[in-house]
Coordinates of C-alpha atoms in Angstrom, one line a residue:
X1017 CA 122.9 298.8 88.3
X1018 CA 119.5 299.5 89.8
X1019 CA 118.7 302.9 91.1
X1020 CA 117.7 304.1 94.5
X1021 CA 114.0 305.1 93.9
X1022 CA 110.7 304.1 92.4
X1023 CA 109.1 305.4 89.2
X1024 CA 105.8 304.6 87.5
X1025 CA 105.9 301.9 84.9
X1026 CA 105.9 303.7 81.6
X1027 CA 102.5 303.8 79.8
X1028 CA 103.6 303.0 76.3
X1029 CA 101.0 301.1 74.3
X1030 CA 102.3 297.6 73.2
X1031 CA 105.9 298.3 74.1
X1032 CA 106.0 297.2 77.8
X1033 CA 106.1 293.6 78.8
X1034 CA 107.0 291.8 82.0
X1035 CA 108.9 288.5 82.6
X1036 CA 109.0 286.7 85.9
X1037 CA 112.3 285.1 87.0
X1038 CA 112.3 283.6 90.5
X1039 CA 110.5 286.0 92.8
X1040 CA 111.3 289.1 90.7
X1041 CA 109.3 290.5 87.8
X1042 CA 111.4 292.3 85.2
X1043 CA 110.0 295.1 83.1
X1044 CA 111.1 295.0 79.4
X1045 CA 110.8 297.8 76.8
X1046 CA 110.6 297.1 73.1
X1047 CA 113.2 299.2 71.3
X1048 CA 112.6 297.9 67.8
X1049 CA 111.8 294.9 65.5
X1050 CA 114.0 292.9 63.3
X1051 CA 112.8 291.1 60.2
X1052 CA 114.6 287.7 59.4
X1053 CA 114.3 287.0 55.6
X1054 CA 115.2 283.3 56.0
X1055 CA 112.6 282.7 58.6
X1056 CA 110.1 285.2 57.1
X1057 CA 109.0 286.7 60.4
X1058 CA 109.8 289.7 62.7
X1059 CA 111.2 289.4 66.2
X1060 CA 110.9 292.2 68.7
X1061 CA 114.1 293.5 70.3
X1062 CA 113.7 294.3 74.0
X1063 CA 115.8 295.6 76.9
X1064 CA 115.2 295.3 80.6
X1065 CA 114.5 298.7 82.2
X1066 CA 113.8 297.7 85.8
X1067 CA 111.9 295.5 88.2
X1068 CA 108.4 295.7 89.4
X1069 CA 107.9 296.9 93.0
X1070 CA 106.6 294.1 95.2
X1071 CA 104.3 296.4 97.1
X1072 CA 102.9 298.4 94.1
X1073 CA 102.7 296.8 90.7
X1074 CA 102.2 300.2 89.1
X1075 CA 105.7 301.2 90.3
X1076 CA 109.2 299.9 89.4
X1077 CA 112.8 300.1 90.4
X1078 CA 114.5 301.6 87.3
X1079 CA 118.0 300.7 86.0
X1080 CA 120.4 302.6 83.7
X1081 CA 118.5 301.5 80.6
X1082 CA 115.4 303.3 81.9
X1083 CA 117.4 306.6 82.0
X1084 CA 118.6 306.0 78.4
X1085 CA 115.1 305.3 76.9
X1086 CA 113.0 307.6 79.1
X1087 CA 115.1 310.7 79.7
X1088 CA 112.0 312.9 79.9
X1089 CA 110.7 311.2 83.1
X1090 CA 111.0 313.5 86.1
X1091 CA 113.0 311.7 88.8
X1092 CA 112.5 312.1 92.5
X1093 CA 114.7 314.8 94.0
X1094 CA 114.9 313.2 97.4
X1095 CA 116.3 309.7 97.4
X1096 CA 116.7 307.7 100.6
X1097 CA 120.3 306.8 101.4
X1098 CA 121.6 307.5 97.9
X1099 CA 125.1 306.4 99.0
X1100 CA 124.0 302.7 98.9
X1101 CA 122.5 300.8 96.0
X1102 CA 119.0 299.6 96.2
X1103 CA 120.3 296.3 94.9
X1104 CA 123.0 294.5 96.9
X1105 CA 124.8 291.5 95.6
X1106 CA 125.4 289.1 98.5
X1107 CA 126.3 285.6 97.3
X1108 CA 130.1 285.9 96.8
X1109 CA 130.3 288.0 100.0
X1110 CA 128.7 285.1 102.0
X1111 CA 131.2 282.5 100.9
X1112 CA 134.1 284.8 101.5
X1113 CA 132.7 285.5 105.0
X1114 CA 132.3 281.8 105.6
X1115 CA 136.0 281.1 104.7
X1116 CA 137.2 284.0 106.8
X1117 CA 135.3 282.7 109.8
X1118 CA 136.6 279.1 109.2
X1119 CA 140.2 280.3 109.2
X1120 CA 139.4 282.8 112.1
X1121 CA 140.9 285.6 110.0
X1122 CA 138.9 288.4 111.7
X1123 CA 140.1 287.2 115.1
X1124 CA 143.7 287.0 113.9
X1125 CA 143.5 290.6 112.7
X1126 CA 142.0 291.9 115.9
X1127 CA 145.2 292.5 117.7
X1128 CA 146.6 294.7 114.9
X1129 CA 143.7 296.8 113.8
X1130 CA 141.0 298.8 115.3
X1131 CA 137.5 297.4 114.7
X1132 CA 136.9 300.1 112.1
X1133 CA 140.2 299.5 110.2
X1134 CA 139.8 295.7 110.5
X1135 CA 136.5 295.9 108.7
X1136 CA 138.0 298.0 105.9
X1137 CA 140.9 295.5 105.6
X1138 CA 138.4 292.6 105.2
X1139 CA 136.4 294.6 102.6
X1140 CA 139.5 295.2 100.6
X1141 CA 140.1 291.4 100.6
X1142 CA 136.5 290.7 99.4
X1143 CA 136.8 293.5 96.8
X1144 CA 140.1 292.1 95.4
X1145 CA 138.5 288.6 95.1
X1146 CA 135.1 289.6 93.7
X1147 CA 136.2 292.4 91.3
X1148 CA 139.6 290.9 90.4
X1149 CA 141.0 294.3 91.0
X1150 CA 143.4 296.0 93.4
X1151 CA 142.9 299.6 92.3
X1152 CA 141.8 301.7 95.3
X1153 CA 139.9 304.3 93.2
X1154 CA 137.3 301.6 92.2
X1155 CA 136.7 300.4 95.7
X1156 CA 133.7 302.8 96.4
X1157 CA 131.9 301.5 93.4
X1158 CA 132.2 297.9 94.8
X1159 CA 131.1 299.1 98.3
X1160 CA 128.1 300.8 96.8
X1161 CA 126.6 297.5 95.6
X1162 CA 127.7 295.0 98.2
X1163 CA 127.3 294.3 102.0
X1164 CA 130.4 295.3 103.9
X1165 CA 132.5 294.2 106.9
X1166 CA 132.9 297.7 108.2
X1167 CA 131.1 298.9 111.2
X1168 CA 127.6 300.1 110.1
X1169 CA 128.6 298.9 106.6
X1170 CA 130.1 302.3 106.1
X1171 CA 131.3 303.1 102.6
X1172 CA 134.8 304.6 102.6
X1173 CA 136.2 306.8 99.8
X1174 CA 139.2 305.9 97.7
X1175 CA 141.1 308.6 99.7
X1176 CA 140.4 306.8 102.9
X1177 CA 141.6 303.5 101.3
X1178 CA 144.9 305.2 100.3
X1179 CA 145.4 306.7 103.7
X1180 CA 144.6 303.4 105.3
X1181 CA 147.3 301.6 103.2
X1182 CA 149.9 304.3 103.7
X1183 CA 149.2 304.2 107.5
X1184 CA 150.3 300.6 108.0
X1185 CA 153.6 300.2 109.6
X1186 CA 154.5 296.6 108.9
X1187 CA 153.7 295.5 112.4
X1188 CA 150.3 294.3 111.2
X1189 CA 151.6 291.9 108.6
X1190 CA 154.4 290.6 110.8
X1191 CA 151.9 290.0 113.7
X1192 CA 149.4 288.3 111.4
X1193 CA 151.9 286.0 109.8
X1194 CA 153.2 285.0 113.3
X1195 CA 149.7 284.2 114.5
X1196 CA 148.6 282.6 111.2
X1197 CA 151.5 280.1 111.3
X1198 CA 151.1 279.6 115.0
X1199 CA 147.5 278.4 114.3
X1200 CA 148.8 275.7 111.9
X1201 CA 149.6 272.2 113.2
X1202 CA 153.4 272.2 113.1
X1203 CA 153.7 268.6 114.5
X1204 CA 152.6 266.9 111.3
X1205 CA 154.9 266.2 108.4
X1206 CA 154.2 268.6 105.6
X1207 CA 155.9 269.6 102.3
X1208 CA 156.1 273.2 101.5
X1209 CA 156.2 274.3 97.9
X1210 CA 158.3 277.5 97.7
X1211 CA 158.3 279.6 94.5
X1212 CA 158.7 283.2 93.5
X1213 CA 157.7 285.7 90.9
X1214 CA 158.6 289.3 90.2
X1215 CA 156.5 292.4 89.4
X1216 CA 157.5 295.4 87.3
X1217 CA 157.3 298.9 88.7
X1218 CA 157.9 302.4 87.3
X1219 CA 157.3 304.1 90.7
X1220 CA 160.4 305.9 92.0
X1221 CA 159.7 305.9 95.7
X1222 CA 159.6 302.2 96.5
X1223 CA 162.8 301.1 98.2
X1224 CA 162.8 297.4 97.1
X1225 CA 162.3 298.2 93.4
X1226 CA 165.6 297.6 91.6
X1227 CA 166.8 296.2 88.3
X1228 CA 167.3 292.4 88.4
X1229 CA 166.7 289.1 86.7
X1230 CA 163.1 289.5 85.6
X1231 CA 161.0 286.5 84.5
X1232 CA 159.6 288.6 81.7
X1233 CA 162.0 291.5 81.0
X1234 CA 160.3 294.6 79.8
X1235 CA 163.2 296.9 80.7
X1236 CA 161.7 298.1 84.0
X1237 CA 163.0 297.7 87.6
X1238 CA 161.3 294.9 89.6
X1239 CA 160.7 293.6 93.1
X1240 CA 160.5 289.9 94.0
X1241 CA 157.6 288.2 95.7
X1242 CA 157.7 284.6 97.0
X1243 CA 155.2 282.3 98.8
X1244 CA 155.6 279.2 100.9
X1245 CA 152.6 276.9 100.3
X1246 CA 151.6 273.9 102.4
X1247 CA 150.8 271.3 99.8
X1248 CA 149.2 268.8 102.3
X1249 CA 146.7 271.2 103.8
X1250 CA 146.4 273.3 100.6
X1251 CA 147.0 276.8 102.1
X1252 CA 149.6 279.6 101.8
X1253 CA 151.7 279.9 105.0
X1254 CA 153.9 283.0 104.6
X1255 CA 155.3 285.3 102.0
X1256 CA 158.3 287.4 101.3
X1257 CA 158.9 290.6 99.3
X1258 CA 162.5 291.6 98.7
X1259 CA 164.6 293.8 96.3
X1260 CA 164.6 292.9 92.6
X1261 CA 168.4 292.6 92.5
X1262 CA 168.4 289.6 94.9
X1263 CA 168.4 286.3 93.0
X1264 CA 165.9 283.6 94.0
X1265 CA 168.7 281.1 94.8
X1266 CA 170.2 283.5 97.3
X1267 CA 166.9 284.3 99.0
X1268 CA 166.2 280.6 99.9
X1269 CA 168.6 280.6 102.8
X1270 CA 166.7 283.5 104.5
X1271 CA 163.4 281.8 103.8
X1272 CA 164.6 278.7 105.6
X1273 CA 165.5 280.8 108.6
X1274 CA 161.9 282.3 108.6
X1275 CA 160.4 278.8 108.5
X1276 CA 162.5 277.8 111.5
X1277 CA 161.4 281.1 113.2
X1278 CA 157.7 280.2 112.7
X1279 CA 158.4 276.9 114.5
X1280 CA 158.3 274.5 111.6
X1281 CA 160.5 271.4 112.2
X1282 CA 159.1 268.3 110.6
X1283 CA 158.9 269.7 107.1
X1284 CA 160.2 269.3 103.6
X1285 CA 160.6 271.7 100.7
X1286 CA 159.5 271.2 97.1
X1287 CA 161.8 273.3 94.9
X1288 CA 162.3 274.1 91.3
X1289 CA 165.7 273.6 89.7
X1290 CA 166.4 277.3 90.0
X1291 CA 166.9 276.9 93.8
X1292 CA 169.5 274.2 93.5
X1293 CA 172.9 275.0 95.0
X1294 CA 175.4 273.3 97.3
X1295 CA 174.9 276.0 99.9
X1296 CA 171.1 275.6 99.9
X1297 CA 171.3 271.9 100.2
X1298 CA 173.7 272.2 103.2
X1299 CA 171.4 274.7 104.8
X1300 CA 168.4 272.4 104.6
X1301 CA 170.5 269.6 106.1
X1302 CA 171.6 271.9 108.9
X1303 CA 168.0 272.7 109.8
X1304 CA 166.9 269.1 109.4
X1305 CA 164.6 269.9 106.5
X1306 CA 163.8 267.4 103.8
X1307 CA 163.8 268.4 100.1
X1308 CA 162.4 267.5 96.7
X1309 CA 164.2 269.1 93.8
X1310 CA 163.7 268.8 90.1
X1311 CA 166.9 268.5 87.9
X1312 CA 166.8 268.3 84.1
X1313 CA 168.0 265.1 82.5
X1314 CA 170.7 266.9 80.5
X1315 CA 172.3 268.5 83.5
X1316 CA 175.8 267.3 84.1
X1317 CA 174.9 266.4 87.7
X1318 CA 172.5 263.6 86.6
X1319 CA 173.2 262.7 83.0
X1320 CA 175.7 260.1 84.1
X1321 CA 173.1 258.4 86.2
X1322 CA 170.6 258.6 83.3
X1323 CA 173.0 257.0 80.8
X1324 CA 174.0 254.3 83.3
X1325 CA 170.4 253.3 83.8
X1326 CA 169.2 253.9 80.3
X1327 CA 167.4 250.7 79.0
X1328 CA 166.9 249.2 82.4
X1329 CA 163.4 250.5 83.2
X1330 CA 161.7 252.2 80.2
X1331 CA 159.9 249.1 79.0
X1332 CA 159.4 247.3 82.3
X1333 CA 155.8 247.5 83.5
X1334 CA 156.8 247.3 87.1
X1335 CA 158.3 250.8 86.7
X1336 CA 155.3 252.3 84.9
X1337 CA 153.7 255.3 86.7
X1338 CA 150.4 255.4 84.8
X1339 CA 149.0 258.4 86.7
X1340 CA 151.7 260.6 85.1
X1341 CA 152.3 258.5 81.9
X1342 CA 156.0 257.9 82.6
X1343 CA 158.4 255.2 83.7
X1344 CA 160.5 255.7 86.8
X1345 CA 163.4 254.1 88.7
X1346 CA 165.1 255.1 91.9
X1347 CA 168.9 254.9 92.6
X1348 CA 171.1 256.2 95.4
X1349 CA 174.1 258.5 95.0
X1350 CA 175.7 261.7 96.3
X1351 CA 174.8 265.2 95.0
X1352 CA 178.4 266.4 94.8
X1353 CA 181.8 264.8 95.6
X1354 CA 182.0 266.0 99.2
X1355 CA 178.3 265.4 100.0
X1356 CA 178.0 263.9 103.5
X1357 CA 174.7 262.1 102.8
X1358 CA 173.4 259.7 100.2
X1359 CA 170.5 261.1 98.2
X1360 CA 167.7 259.4 96.3
X1361 CA 167.7 260.1 92.5
X1362 CA 164.4 259.3 90.8
X1363 CA 165.0 259.0 87.1
X1364 CA 162.0 259.2 84.7
X1365 CA 161.4 258.7 81.0
X1366 CA 158.5 260.0 79.0
X1367 CA 158.0 258.9 75.4
X1368 CA 156.0 262.0 74.5
X1369 CA 158.6 264.2 76.1
X1370 CA 161.3 262.4 74.2
X1371 CA 159.7 263.0 70.8
X1372 CA 159.1 266.7 71.7
X1373 CA 162.7 267.3 72.9
X1374 CA 164.2 265.5 70.0
X1375 CA 162.2 267.6 67.5
X1376 CA 163.1 270.8 69.5
X1377 CA 166.8 269.9 69.4
X1378 CA 166.7 269.1 65.6
X1379 CA 165.0 272.5 64.9
X1380 CA 167.6 274.3 67.0
X1381 CA 170.5 272.6 65.1
X1382 CA 168.9 273.4 61.8
X1383 CA 168.5 277.1 62.8
X1384 CA 172.0 277.4 64.2
X1385 CA 173.5 275.6 61.1
X1386 CA 171.7 277.8 58.7
X1387 CA 172.8 280.9 60.5
X1388 CA 176.5 279.8 60.6
X1389 CA 176.5 278.9 56.9
X1390 CA 175.3 282.4 56.2
X1391 CA 178.5 283.7 57.8
X1392 CA 180.8 281.8 55.3
X1393 CA 183.4 284.3 54.0
X1394 CA 183.4 286.4 57.1
X1395 CA 185.5 286.5 60.3
X1396 CA 182.4 285.6 62.4
X1397 CA 183.2 284.3 65.9
X1398 CA 180.9 281.6 67.3
X1399 CA 178.8 282.0 70.5
X1400 CA 179.3 279.5 73.4
X1401 CA 176.1 277.7 72.4
X1402 CA 177.3 277.4 68.7
X1403 CA 180.7 276.2 69.9
X1404 CA 179.0 273.5 71.9
X1405 CA 177.3 271.9 68.9
X1406 CA 179.6 272.8 66.0
X1407 CA 183.3 272.5 64.9
X1408 CA 184.5 275.4 62.7
X1409 CA 187.3 275.8 60.2
X1410 CA 188.9 279.1 59.3
X1411 CA 191.5 279.8 56.5
X1412 CA 194.9 281.3 57.2
X1413 CA 193.3 284.8 57.0
X1414 CA 190.8 284.0 59.8
X1415 CA 187.8 283.7 57.4
X1416 CA 185.1 281.1 58.3
X1417 CA 185.0 278.4 55.6
X1418 CA 183.3 275.3 57.0
X1419 CA 181.1 274.4 60.0
X1420 CA 180.5 270.8 61.1
X1421 CA 178.1 269.3 63.7
X1422 CA 179.7 267.6 66.7
X1423 CA 178.3 264.1 66.2
X1424 CA 179.3 262.8 69.6
X1425 CA 177.8 265.8 71.5
X1426 CA 174.5 265.7 69.6
X1427 CA 174.3 261.9 69.9
X1428 CA 174.7 262.1 73.6
X1429 CA 172.0 264.8 73.9
X1430 CA 169.6 262.8 71.7
X1431 CA 170.0 259.9 74.1
X1432 CA 169.1 262.1 77.0
X1433 CA 165.9 263.4 75.5
X1434 CA 162.8 262.5 77.4
X1435 CA 164.5 262.0 80.7
X1436 CA 164.3 264.1 83.8
X1437 CA 165.3 263.6 87.4
X1438 CA 163.9 264.4 90.9
X1439 CA 166.3 264.3 93.9
X1440 CA 164.9 263.7 97.4
X1441 CA 166.6 263.6 100.8
X1442 CA 164.1 261.2 102.2
X1443 CA 163.7 257.6 101.0
X1444 CA 160.6 257.2 98.8
X1445 CA 159.5 255.6 95.6
X1446 CA 159.7 257.2 92.2
X1447 CA 155.9 257.5 92.1
X1448 CA 155.8 259.2 95.5
X1449 CA 158.5 261.7 94.6
X1450 CA 156.7 262.6 91.3
X1451 CA 153.4 263.1 93.2
X1452 CA 155.1 265.4 95.6
X1453 CA 156.7 267.4 92.9
X1454 CA 153.6 267.8 90.9
X1455 CA 151.8 269.1 94.0
X1456 CA 153.7 272.3 93.2
X1457 CA 151.1 272.9 90.6
X1458 CA 148.8 274.3 93.3
X1459 CA 151.4 277.0 94.2
X1460 CA 152.0 277.8 90.5
X1461 CA 148.3 278.3 90.1
X1462 CA 148.4 280.5 93.2
X1463 CA 150.8 282.9 91.4
X1464 CA 148.7 282.9 88.3
X1465 CA 145.6 283.6 90.3
X1466 CA 147.4 286.5 92.1
X1467 CA 148.2 288.2 88.8
X1468 CA 145.2 287.1 86.7
X1469 CA 142.3 286.9 89.1
X1470 CA 143.2 289.3 91.9
X1471 CA 144.4 292.1 89.7
X1472 CA 147.9 292.1 91.1
X1473 CA 150.0 292.2 88.0
X1474 CA 151.0 295.6 89.2
X1475 CA 150.5 297.2 92.6
X1476 CA 149.4 300.7 91.5
X1477 CA 151.2 302.3 94.4
X1478 CA 153.9 304.9 94.7
X1479 CA 155.3 304.6 98.2
X1480 CA 157.0 301.7 100.1
X1481 CA 154.5 301.7 102.9
X1482 CA 151.4 301.4 100.7
X1483 CA 153.1 298.8 98.5
X1484 CA 154.0 296.6 101.5
X1485 CA 150.4 297.1 102.8
X1486 CA 148.8 296.1 99.5
X1487 CA 151.0 293.0 99.3
X1488 CA 149.7 292.0 102.7
X1489 CA 146.1 292.5 101.6
X1490 CA 146.9 290.4 98.5
X1491 CA 148.4 287.5 100.6
X1492 CA 145.3 287.3 102.9
X1493 CA 143.1 287.5 99.8
X1494 CA 145.2 284.6 98.3
X1495 CA 144.5 282.5 101.5
X1496 CA 140.8 283.1 101.1
X1497 CA 140.6 282.6 97.3
X1498 CA 142.8 279.4 97.5
X1499 CA 140.3 278.0 100.1
X1500 CA 137.4 278.8 97.7
X1501 CA 139.3 277.0 94.9
X1502 CA 140.0 274.0 97.1
X1503 CA 136.4 273.7 98.3
X1504 CA 135.0 273.9 94.7
X1505 CA 137.6 271.3 93.5
X1506 CA 136.6 268.9 96.3
X1507 CA 132.9 269.3 95.5
X1508 CA 133.5 268.8 91.8
X1509 CA 135.2 265.5 92.6
X1510 CA 132.2 264.3 94.6
X1511 CA 129.5 265.0 91.9
X1512 CA 129.0 263.0 88.7
X1513 CA 128.6 265.8 86.3
X1514 CA 131.4 268.3 85.5
X1515 CA 129.8 271.7 85.2
X1516 CA 131.8 274.7 84.0
X1517 CA 130.6 276.9 86.8
X1518 CA 132.7 275.2 89.5
X1519 CA 135.8 277.4 88.9
X1520 CA 136.4 280.4 91.2
X1521 CA 135.7 283.1 88.6
X1522 CA 132.6 281.4 87.3
X1523 CA 131.3 280.6 90.8
X1524 CA 131.7 284.2 91.9
X1525 CA 129.9 285.4 88.8
X1526 CA 127.0 283.1 89.5
X1527 CA 126.8 283.9 93.2
X1528 CA 126.8 287.6 92.4
X1529 CA 123.3 287.1 91.0
X1530 CA 122.0 286.5 94.5
X1531 CA 120.6 289.9 95.3
X1532 CA 118.8 291.8 98.0
X1533 CA 116.5 294.6 96.8
X1534 CA 115.4 297.6 98.9
X1535 CA 111.6 297.9 99.0
X1536 CA 109.5 301.0 99.2
X1537 CA 109.5 300.6 103.0
X1538 CA 113.4 300.9 102.8
X1539 CA 113.9 297.3 104.0
X1540 CA 116.3 295.0 102.0
X1541 CA 114.9 291.6 101.1
X1542 CA 116.1 288.7 99.0
X1543 CA 115.0 289.3 95.4
X1544 CA 114.4 285.7 94.4
X1545 CA 115.0 282.1 95.4
X1546 CA 118.4 280.5 95.2
X1547 CA 118.8 278.7 91.8
X1548 CA 119.9 275.1 91.4
X1549 CA 123.3 276.1 90.1
X1550 CA 123.8 278.4 93.1
X1551 CA 122.8 275.6 95.4
X1552 CA 125.5 273.3 93.9
X1553 CA 128.1 276.0 94.4
X1554 CA 126.9 276.8 98.0
X1555 CA 127.0 273.1 98.9
X1556 CA 130.8 273.1 98.5
X1557 CA 130.9 275.5 101.5
X1558 CA 128.3 273.7 103.7
X1559 CA 125.7 276.3 102.8
X1560 CA 122.1 276.0 101.5
X1561 CA 119.2 278.2 100.7
X1562 CA 118.1 278.4 104.3
X1563 CA 121.6 279.6 105.3
X1564 CA 121.4 282.3 102.6
X1565 CA 118.0 283.4 103.8
X1566 CA 119.2 283.5 107.4
X1567 CA 122.3 285.6 106.5
X1568 CA 120.2 287.9 104.2
X1569 CA 117.9 288.6 107.2
X1570 CA 120.9 289.4 109.3
X1571 CA 122.3 291.7 106.7
X1572 CA 118.9 293.4 106.4
X1573 CA 118.8 294.0 110.2
X1574 CA 122.4 295.4 110.1
X1575 CA 121.5 297.8 107.2
X1576 CA 118.3 298.9 109.0
X1577 CA 120.3 299.9 112.1
X1578 CA 123.0 301.5 110.0
X1579 CA 120.6 303.5 107.8
X1580 CA 118.6 304.7 110.7
X1581 CA 121.7 306.0 112.4
X1582 CA 122.8 307.6 109.1
X1583 CA 119.5 309.4 108.5

């Protein structure tokens, strides 16, 4: 991090060198030399200690390395506006601002926040995306080195952030979700991927934290968090947070009611097998919603259909779905005996999946058999799983003597390996159903991004109000980050090369190198030209070097006004 003042370039004979990069000239200090025996020469080891001043080449803006290697230098006692860094990173901020403007997020928030609080809310979104963190105590460090959305680019303390989150009533999130969904085109047919996760919590004052069915059980109470994602337009629509003791399958009915309340009519839902129940199917029928649900091939509901159609399509090229490396066929049937409608069962077979599942079954049988044989001579009672695959023999004293595999059961399951089934309410081909189901991948990545790239594996809150508020911030951050992901993905498909910097984390790291430096006249200016890599990333958002220059000038004017007021 560069400091907020100028110092003289150290006069150390033969130790100071400079290197130009873009429009900036970096000052390097030689800290030693290393001799390489194999090469038989010495290479100097250098660290960057600052940047040359553009106005006076005898002066430089120091960084933390300068303080380490030149502790004896007397530093200026008076520093202009020491609350803001002399080096502001603006690249990632600009694309976040562009996405927010595209979605009109500031305007949607206007009715629920004062201008001052709205700016802080937007800054918390940017902080969460750029720093991959949701901890309020680190927000001031982010604000110190970035342009801000707050009035006068005011830097708020972590105490203010905490008070702001605790002060939200829930009206803000409800109002935003109503307006956000009202802004969507609800006339077009869309499919919504609905999925949930849960988060552990040790806090004792959060009402919805309860013990429940955790995805990864670490012995802590949890709360559940679900998102409805528009797969056609690639954006999150709404979210739910609810007590940890409520099962996902039970919550679906309430989510369907919310979708209806938001005004969605011509929609379908893409659901994982965990949401399948007769009640949920009937509720979707009642609302007139379509559905796409995955069911495993070994489930009793569909294994009859799999076995009836086995051998009819697996080697017929007309049933090949090369995009997903499977073969698929569609048949009609009812989901349950008293089902009032005929459904479409899309049955698939994958050779690779078959080999993997057979090997997995064989290894499980070996493991169970070995464990049971170790119980010979005892009165061991089999588990339900062991009873499913093995017959047992006991002597007249109730001692286990022999176990034998159930050949008919195992043969049946081996025949079902490699098959899976998707059920749809609407008529479509097997390929169309599979494409729709795999579009869930975007919502699954959304959850991974929430925990891995937004720092939301835990909420770091203690009260219900601040927890709900932080979930709201996270959801809006997901909307923005998902748009960044989509834009980068679309641009990657347009270009011939496949660079590794077109992922969201890599793009943000690269754009963070676009900096504005405060000169001796206290004016912030772009430090150097936009690089080729940065131009490629910016192009995905309809931005170029001229746009960056224009926005940088605007930020400079805002800072000039703010700093003059703050003097």
